[in-house]
Short mmCIF file of C-alpha atoms in Angstrom, two decimals:
data_model
loop_
_atom_site.label_atom_id
_atom_site.label_comp_id
_atom_site.label_asym_id
_atom_site.label_seq_id
_atom_site.Cartn_x
_atom_site.Cartn_y
_atom_site.Cartn_z
CA UNK A 6 -11.30 -50.57 37.60
CA UNK A 7 -9.21 -50.24 34.65
CA UNK A 8 -11.13 -47.42 33.70
CA UNK A 9 -10.39 -45.68 37.12
CA UNK A 10 -6.24 -47.13 36.98
CA UNK A 11 -6.32 -44.87 32.99
CA UNK A 12 -7.17 -41.82 34.38
CA UNK A 13 -5.12 -42.14 37.82
CA UNK A 14 -2.59 -42.43 35.29
CA UNK A 15 -3.09 -39.44 33.06
CA UNK A 16 -3.39 -37.52 36.36
CA UNK A 17 -0.26 -39.06 37.34
CA UNK A 18 1.60 -37.72 33.96
CA UNK A 19 -0.18 -34.45 33.83
CA UNK A 20 2.69 -32.04 35.13
CA UNK A 21 5.52 -34.02 33.71
CA UNK A 22 3.24 -32.93 30.12
CA UNK A 23 3.46 -29.58 31.07
CA UNK A 24 7.41 -28.98 32.10
CA UNK A 25 7.84 -31.47 28.44
CA UNK A 26 4.97 -29.23 26.10
CA UNK A 27 7.80 -26.31 26.11
CA UNK A 28 10.51 -28.54 24.80
CA UNK A 29 8.20 -30.29 22.68
CA UNK A 30 7.79 -26.70 21.18
CA UNK A 31 10.69 -25.83 20.61
CA UNK A 32 12.12 -29.26 19.22
CA UNK A 33 9.56 -28.30 16.55
CA UNK A 34 10.65 -25.06 15.88
CA UNK A 35 14.45 -25.74 15.67
CA UNK A 36 13.56 -28.69 13.23
CA UNK A 37 12.07 -26.40 10.96
CA UNK A 38 14.72 -24.40 11.46
CA UNK A 39 17.52 -26.74 10.88
CA UNK A 40 15.69 -27.88 7.70
CA UNK A 41 13.26 -30.55 9.05
CA UNK A 42 9.84 -29.93 6.79
CA UNK A 43 6.93 -29.83 9.78
CA UNK A 44 6.09 -32.78 8.75
CA UNK A 45 9.74 -34.35 9.79
CA UNK A 46 10.15 -33.02 12.99
CA UNK A 47 6.43 -34.71 13.85
CA UNK A 48 7.42 -37.84 12.32
CA UNK A 49 10.61 -37.65 13.88
CA UNK A 50 8.57 -36.83 17.77
CA UNK A 51 5.84 -39.97 17.06
CA UNK A 52 8.81 -42.54 16.18
CA UNK A 53 11.33 -41.80 18.07
CA UNK A 54 9.70 -39.99 21.01
CA UNK A 55 12.90 -38.72 23.36
CA UNK A 56 13.34 -35.54 23.50
CA UNK A 57 16.88 -35.33 23.87
CA UNK A 58 18.06 -37.52 21.34
CA UNK A 59 15.61 -35.43 19.15
CA UNK A 60 17.32 -32.08 19.90
CA UNK A 61 20.91 -33.89 19.32
CA UNK A 62 19.39 -35.71 16.15
CA UNK A 63 18.14 -32.72 14.15
CA UNK A 64 21.80 -30.68 15.44
CA UNK A 65 23.50 -33.03 13.67
CA UNK A 66 21.45 -33.31 10.87
CA UNK A 67 21.50 -29.49 10.06
CA UNK A 68 25.94 -30.19 10.37
CA UNK A 69 25.39 -32.63 7.53
CA UNK A 70 26.59 -35.28 10.14
CA UNK A 71 27.37 -38.22 8.23
CA UNK A 72 24.02 -40.80 8.34
CA UNK A 73 25.37 -43.41 10.59
CA UNK A 74 26.72 -41.47 12.96
CA UNK A 75 23.65 -39.12 13.57
CA UNK A 76 21.73 -42.64 14.64
CA UNK A 77 24.76 -43.98 16.44
CA UNK A 78 24.70 -40.45 18.89
CA UNK A 79 20.45 -41.18 19.36
CA UNK A 80 21.19 -44.56 20.35
CA UNK A 81 24.09 -43.28 22.74
CA UNK A 82 21.93 -40.51 23.78
CA UNK A 83 19.10 -42.85 24.52
CA UNK A 84 21.77 -45.60 26.14
CA UNK A 85 20.11 -44.96 29.20
CA UNK A 86 17.11 -46.79 28.58
CA UNK A 87 18.79 -50.05 28.87
CA UNK A 88 18.77 -49.99 32.46
CA UNK A 89 15.11 -48.36 32.92
CA UNK A 90 13.73 -51.82 30.76
CA UNK A 91 16.04 -54.28 32.80
CA UNK A 92 14.92 -52.37 35.80
CA UNK A 93 11.08 -52.46 35.22
CA UNK A 94 10.93 -55.69 33.73
CA UNK A 95 9.63 -57.58 36.74
CA UNK A 96 6.87 -54.86 37.40
CA UNK A 97 5.56 -55.65 34.11
CA UNK A 98 5.55 -59.08 33.69
CA UNK A 99 1.76 -59.53 34.21
CA UNK A 100 1.86 -57.36 30.89
CA UNK A 101 1.15 -59.25 27.47
CA UNK A 102 3.50 -59.26 24.53
CA UNK A 103 1.43 -56.74 22.71
CA UNK A 104 1.54 -54.73 26.01
CA UNK A 105 4.59 -54.95 26.83
CA UNK A 106 5.45 -53.91 23.47
CA UNK A 107 3.51 -50.37 23.81
CA UNK A 108 4.98 -49.88 27.34
CA UNK A 109 8.43 -50.08 25.74
CA UNK A 110 7.92 -48.09 23.09
CA UNK A 111 6.51 -45.73 25.87
CA UNK A 112 9.70 -45.41 28.05
CA UNK A 113 10.48 -42.02 28.52
CA UNK A 114 12.72 -40.96 31.93
CA UNK A 115 9.03 -40.04 34.22
CA UNK A 116 7.41 -42.78 33.02
CA UNK A 117 10.13 -44.87 34.52
CA UNK A 118 10.53 -43.23 37.41
CA UNK A 119 6.84 -42.91 38.39
CA UNK A 120 6.71 -47.06 37.67
CA UNK A 121 9.48 -47.33 39.94
CA UNK A 122 7.81 -45.23 42.56
CA UNK A 123 4.21 -46.87 41.90
CA UNK A 124 5.70 -49.80 42.54
CA UNK A 125 7.40 -49.35 46.01
CA UNK A 126 4.27 -47.36 47.24
CA UNK A 127 3.23 -51.42 46.28
CA UNK A 128 0.27 -49.87 44.26
CA UNK A 129 -0.91 -52.49 41.18
CA UNK A 130 0.94 -51.45 37.81
CA UNK A 131 -1.31 -52.13 35.72
CA UNK A 132 -1.38 -51.42 32.05
CA UNK A 133 -4.13 -49.37 31.86
CA UNK A 134 -2.22 -46.84 34.41
CA UNK A 135 0.57 -46.53 32.53
CA UNK A 136 -0.64 -46.43 29.53
CA UNK A 137 -2.91 -43.67 30.48
CA UNK A 138 0.30 -42.21 32.16
CA UNK A 139 2.12 -42.31 28.84
CA UNK A 140 -0.48 -41.04 26.58
CA UNK A 141 -0.82 -37.55 28.53
CA UNK A 142 2.50 -36.97 27.68
CA UNK A 143 3.06 -38.94 23.91
CA UNK A 144 0.00 -37.02 22.93
CA UNK A 145 0.82 -33.69 23.68
CA UNK A 146 4.18 -33.89 22.78
CA UNK A 147 3.30 -34.51 19.24
CA UNK A 148 0.89 -31.17 19.20
CA UNK A 149 3.50 -29.38 20.67
CA UNK A 150 5.78 -30.31 17.91
CA UNK A 151 3.65 -29.48 15.33
CA UNK A 152 2.77 -25.91 16.90
CA UNK A 153 6.43 -25.11 17.42
CA UNK A 154 7.21 -26.46 14.02
CA UNK A 155 4.79 -23.96 12.10
CA UNK A 156 5.73 -21.00 14.79
CA UNK A 157 9.10 -22.47 13.50
CA UNK A 158 8.10 -21.73 9.99
CA UNK A 159 6.69 -18.41 10.32
CA UNK A 160 10.21 -16.85 12.01
CA UNK A 161 12.86 -15.10 9.42
CA UNK A 162 15.81 -14.77 10.96
CA UNK A 163 16.70 -16.91 13.99
CA UNK A 164 19.31 -14.84 15.22
CA UNK A 165 16.72 -11.96 15.69
CA UNK A 166 14.62 -13.86 18.17
CA UNK A 167 17.36 -15.72 19.97
CA UNK A 168 16.87 -19.20 18.92
CA UNK A 169 20.45 -20.25 18.27
CA UNK A 170 21.67 -20.04 21.67
CA UNK A 171 19.00 -22.24 22.78
CA UNK A 172 20.05 -25.47 22.09
CA UNK A 173 23.59 -25.56 23.09
CA UNK A 174 22.03 -24.34 26.50
CA UNK A 175 19.85 -26.73 26.30
CA UNK A 176 22.56 -29.42 25.73
CA UNK A 177 24.85 -27.89 28.79
CA UNK A 178 21.85 -28.26 31.11
CA UNK A 179 21.52 -32.25 29.49
CA UNK A 180 25.36 -32.32 30.66
CA UNK A 181 24.89 -30.74 33.66
CA UNK A 182 22.00 -33.21 34.81
CA UNK A 183 24.77 -36.25 34.64
CA UNK A 184 27.22 -33.83 36.89
CA UNK A 185 26.57 -36.62 39.76
CA UNK A 186 27.87 -39.49 37.86
CA UNK A 187 31.93 -40.62 38.28
CA UNK A 188 34.39 -39.44 36.21
CA UNK A 189 32.19 -36.45 34.97
CA UNK A 190 33.98 -33.48 35.23
CA UNK A 191 37.05 -35.00 33.55
CA UNK A 192 35.37 -36.49 30.73
CA UNK A 193 33.50 -33.24 30.27
CA UNK A 194 36.72 -31.75 30.24
CA UNK A 195 38.72 -34.17 27.77
CA UNK A 196 35.55 -34.50 25.87
CA UNK A 197 35.32 -30.75 25.23
CA UNK A 198 38.61 -30.01 24.47
CA UNK A 199 38.54 -32.95 21.91
CA UNK A 200 36.06 -32.00 20.21
CA UNK A 201 37.50 -28.23 20.21
CA UNK A 202 40.76 -29.58 18.53
CA UNK A 203 39.25 -31.69 16.20
CA UNK A 204 36.77 -29.00 15.14
CA UNK A 205 39.73 -26.80 14.18
CA UNK A 206 42.39 -29.79 12.67
CA UNK A 207 40.11 -32.20 11.36
CA UNK A 208 36.72 -30.34 11.20
CA UNK A 209 33.21 -31.19 11.04
CA UNK A 210 31.42 -33.32 11.99
CA UNK A 211 34.14 -35.31 12.96
CA UNK A 212 34.51 -33.37 16.15
CA UNK A 213 31.79 -34.97 17.59
CA UNK A 214 32.41 -38.69 17.61
CA UNK A 215 35.95 -37.73 18.39
CA UNK A 216 35.34 -36.02 20.91
CA UNK A 217 32.97 -38.90 22.08
CA UNK A 218 35.03 -41.17 22.16
CA UNK A 219 38.15 -39.13 24.05
CA UNK A 220 36.22 -39.03 27.17
CA UNK A 221 34.79 -42.05 27.10
CA UNK A 222 38.17 -43.81 26.62
CA UNK A 223 39.17 -42.11 29.53
CA UNK A 224 36.12 -42.78 31.81
CA UNK A 225 37.38 -46.28 30.69
CA UNK A 226 40.57 -45.91 31.75
CA UNK A 227 39.91 -44.37 34.83
CA UNK A 228 39.85 -46.04 38.38
CA UNK A 229 36.84 -47.76 38.87
CA UNK A 230 34.60 -46.39 42.09
CA UNK A 231 32.98 -49.02 44.39
CA UNK A 232 29.44 -47.66 44.12
CA UNK A 233 27.45 -48.68 41.28
CA UNK A 234 25.19 -45.29 40.97
CA UNK A 235 21.44 -45.44 40.37
CA UNK A 236 20.57 -43.83 36.35
CA UNK A 237 20.35 -40.34 36.74
CA UNK A 238 16.50 -39.60 35.78
CA UNK A 239 16.36 -35.89 33.50
CA UNK A 240 13.00 -35.34 35.40
CA UNK A 241 11.69 -33.06 32.92
CA UNK A 242 12.62 -34.78 29.77
CA UNK A 243 10.43 -36.91 27.45
CA UNK B 14 16.66 -29.61 0.57
CA UNK B 15 16.37 -31.63 -2.64
CA UNK B 16 14.61 -35.02 -3.15
CA UNK B 17 17.08 -37.10 -1.68
CA UNK B 18 17.97 -35.20 0.87
CA UNK B 19 15.01 -35.70 2.25
CA UNK B 20 15.19 -39.57 1.53
CA UNK B 21 17.64 -39.51 3.95
CA UNK B 22 15.89 -37.87 6.51
CA UNK B 23 13.62 -40.14 6.49
CA UNK B 24 15.59 -43.23 6.80
CA UNK B 25 17.58 -41.41 9.44
CA UNK B 26 14.61 -41.02 11.49
CA UNK B 27 13.07 -44.17 11.14
CA UNK B 28 16.41 -45.57 12.31
CA UNK B 29 16.73 -44.01 15.26
CA UNK B 30 13.40 -44.82 16.04
CA UNK B 31 14.12 -48.70 15.57
CA UNK B 32 17.56 -47.68 18.12
CA UNK B 33 15.84 -45.55 20.29
CA UNK B 34 13.07 -49.07 21.12
CA UNK B 35 16.02 -51.19 20.77
CA UNK B 36 17.49 -49.08 23.87
CA UNK B 37 14.02 -49.44 26.03
CA UNK B 38 13.49 -52.96 25.24
CA UNK B 39 17.29 -54.25 25.44
CA UNK B 40 17.50 -54.00 29.06
CA UNK B 41 14.54 -56.30 29.49
CA UNK B 42 15.50 -58.32 26.98
CA UNK B 43 19.48 -58.71 28.30
CA UNK B 44 18.25 -59.30 31.88
CA UNK B 45 16.74 -62.36 31.04
CA UNK B 46 19.72 -63.43 28.82
CA UNK B 47 23.31 -61.94 30.77
CA UNK B 48 24.31 -61.78 34.11
CA UNK B 49 26.46 -58.58 34.19
CA UNK B 50 28.10 -56.03 32.25
CA UNK B 51 31.47 -55.84 32.55
CA UNK B 52 32.36 -52.71 34.95
CA UNK B 53 35.26 -50.87 32.69
CA UNK B 54 32.72 -51.18 29.80
CA UNK B 55 30.36 -49.86 32.27
CA UNK B 56 32.27 -47.30 33.05
CA UNK B 57 32.48 -46.01 29.67
CA UNK B 58 28.89 -46.97 29.06
CA UNK B 59 28.20 -44.01 31.58
CA UNK B 60 30.01 -41.67 30.45
CA UNK B 61 28.64 -41.57 26.65
CA UNK B 62 25.90 -38.75 27.64
CA UNK B 63 28.32 -36.39 28.92
CA UNK B 64 30.89 -37.23 26.15
CA UNK B 65 29.05 -36.88 23.38
CA UNK B 66 27.04 -33.80 24.47
CA UNK B 67 30.00 -31.62 25.68
CA UNK B 68 31.32 -32.23 21.68
CA UNK B 69 27.96 -30.31 21.40
CA UNK B 70 28.12 -27.67 23.93
CA UNK B 71 32.16 -26.57 23.81
CA UNK B 72 32.35 -26.09 19.77
CA UNK B 73 28.93 -23.77 20.26
CA UNK B 74 30.76 -21.82 23.41
CA UNK B 75 33.94 -20.69 20.77
CA UNK B 76 32.00 -20.15 17.72
CA UNK B 77 28.44 -18.63 18.43
CA UNK B 78 30.07 -14.99 18.94
CA UNK B 79 30.59 -13.72 22.14
CA UNK B 80 26.86 -12.71 22.53
CA UNK B 81 26.72 -16.74 22.70
CA UNK B 82 29.30 -17.23 25.13
CA UNK B 83 28.14 -14.90 27.73
CA UNK B 84 24.77 -16.02 27.34
CA UNK B 85 26.23 -19.68 27.73
CA UNK B 86 27.63 -18.48 30.50
CA UNK B 87 25.31 -17.05 32.45
CA UNK B 88 23.00 -20.12 31.86
CA UNK B 89 25.80 -22.48 33.30
CA UNK B 90 25.67 -20.14 36.65
CA UNK B 91 21.99 -20.36 37.02
CA UNK B 92 21.91 -24.63 36.20
CA UNK B 93 24.10 -24.70 39.03
CA UNK B 94 20.82 -24.20 40.73
CA UNK B 95 17.76 -24.76 38.61
CA UNK B 96 16.03 -26.35 36.09
CA UNK B 97 17.03 -26.57 32.16
CA UNK B 98 13.89 -24.07 31.77
CA UNK B 99 15.26 -21.70 33.31
CA UNK B 100 18.44 -21.81 31.89
CA UNK B 101 17.07 -21.34 28.55
CA UNK B 102 15.05 -18.56 29.59
CA UNK B 103 18.27 -16.97 31.32
CA UNK B 104 20.66 -17.08 28.06
CA UNK B 105 17.83 -16.67 26.07
CA UNK B 106 17.21 -12.94 27.78
CA UNK B 107 20.45 -12.95 28.18
CA UNK B 108 21.21 -12.87 24.01
CA UNK B 109 18.43 -10.94 23.54
CA UNK B 110 19.40 -7.72 25.69
CA UNK B 111 23.10 -8.02 24.27
CA UNK B 112 21.14 -7.94 20.18
CA UNK B 113 18.01 -5.65 20.72
CA UNK B 114 19.47 -3.45 23.71
CA UNK B 115 23.60 -2.70 22.86
CA UNK B 116 24.35 -3.77 19.45
#
């Protein structure tokens, strides 16, 4: 029974793993390009285990941004997980303390989405299923990071093979992923303009925090909408 | 990167890992403690990812060179309809075409 649940989880997570794999390799390659060693890249994938925020972290590290701001940015990008853990709390109440620890550690976007769907279908959210689903994403994520980092080390000029264009486009994809949220366009416009202005007049890395604060303040001052949306899930993302 | 810088990177990664874990357990802890987040704060928190990420996109668009800017524009159009894997592929093809065929 437990074994069946585990393999059911593995099968369920397989497509997620396939779609996340290129991003794992991309992270590894770009990490090395931004001054990480192969070890650093895998270390980050294994401990942080949140693709988008890992990309943000290495981009900021490459720009010599202050350490506290790097951590804060990673925290901010991962902030949505708070909503996930609040929402799946009712489905994993029967897990033991240690099982909960692992469950929260593995709580990436697709893990959250599938757990909710499974609970909605009335199927039992067992720890075996949860772990199977999590492991088939977690372990390949490390392997792909390693392969990407090793491959990235062999690249002489990242521009010659177009690596430099991938990170900004990846971030643009993430920005677009949030476009159903309230005030999305004004926030993006204000943060973009403020960051460009700050880049010119204050300098890097301050353009990140100044631009971000401008957009966040705007959102806090905008008229409040009645509806409260579900968090947007980025399905490809680990 | 020298040794001190490398140690700093390791600390940054470890702190980021703890911070990320806190976001993953935070909602669970909060829901057992707190009733509600104030709506203005919720609106601000909602805006955080788009606000932070925009600051990584916009300057790159201006300072990356015209080839990067064209690639980003193409990727933006693709991204309105397709997943980000297609955006990356399209942007990469455009920048490679410009660099190796045109220039």
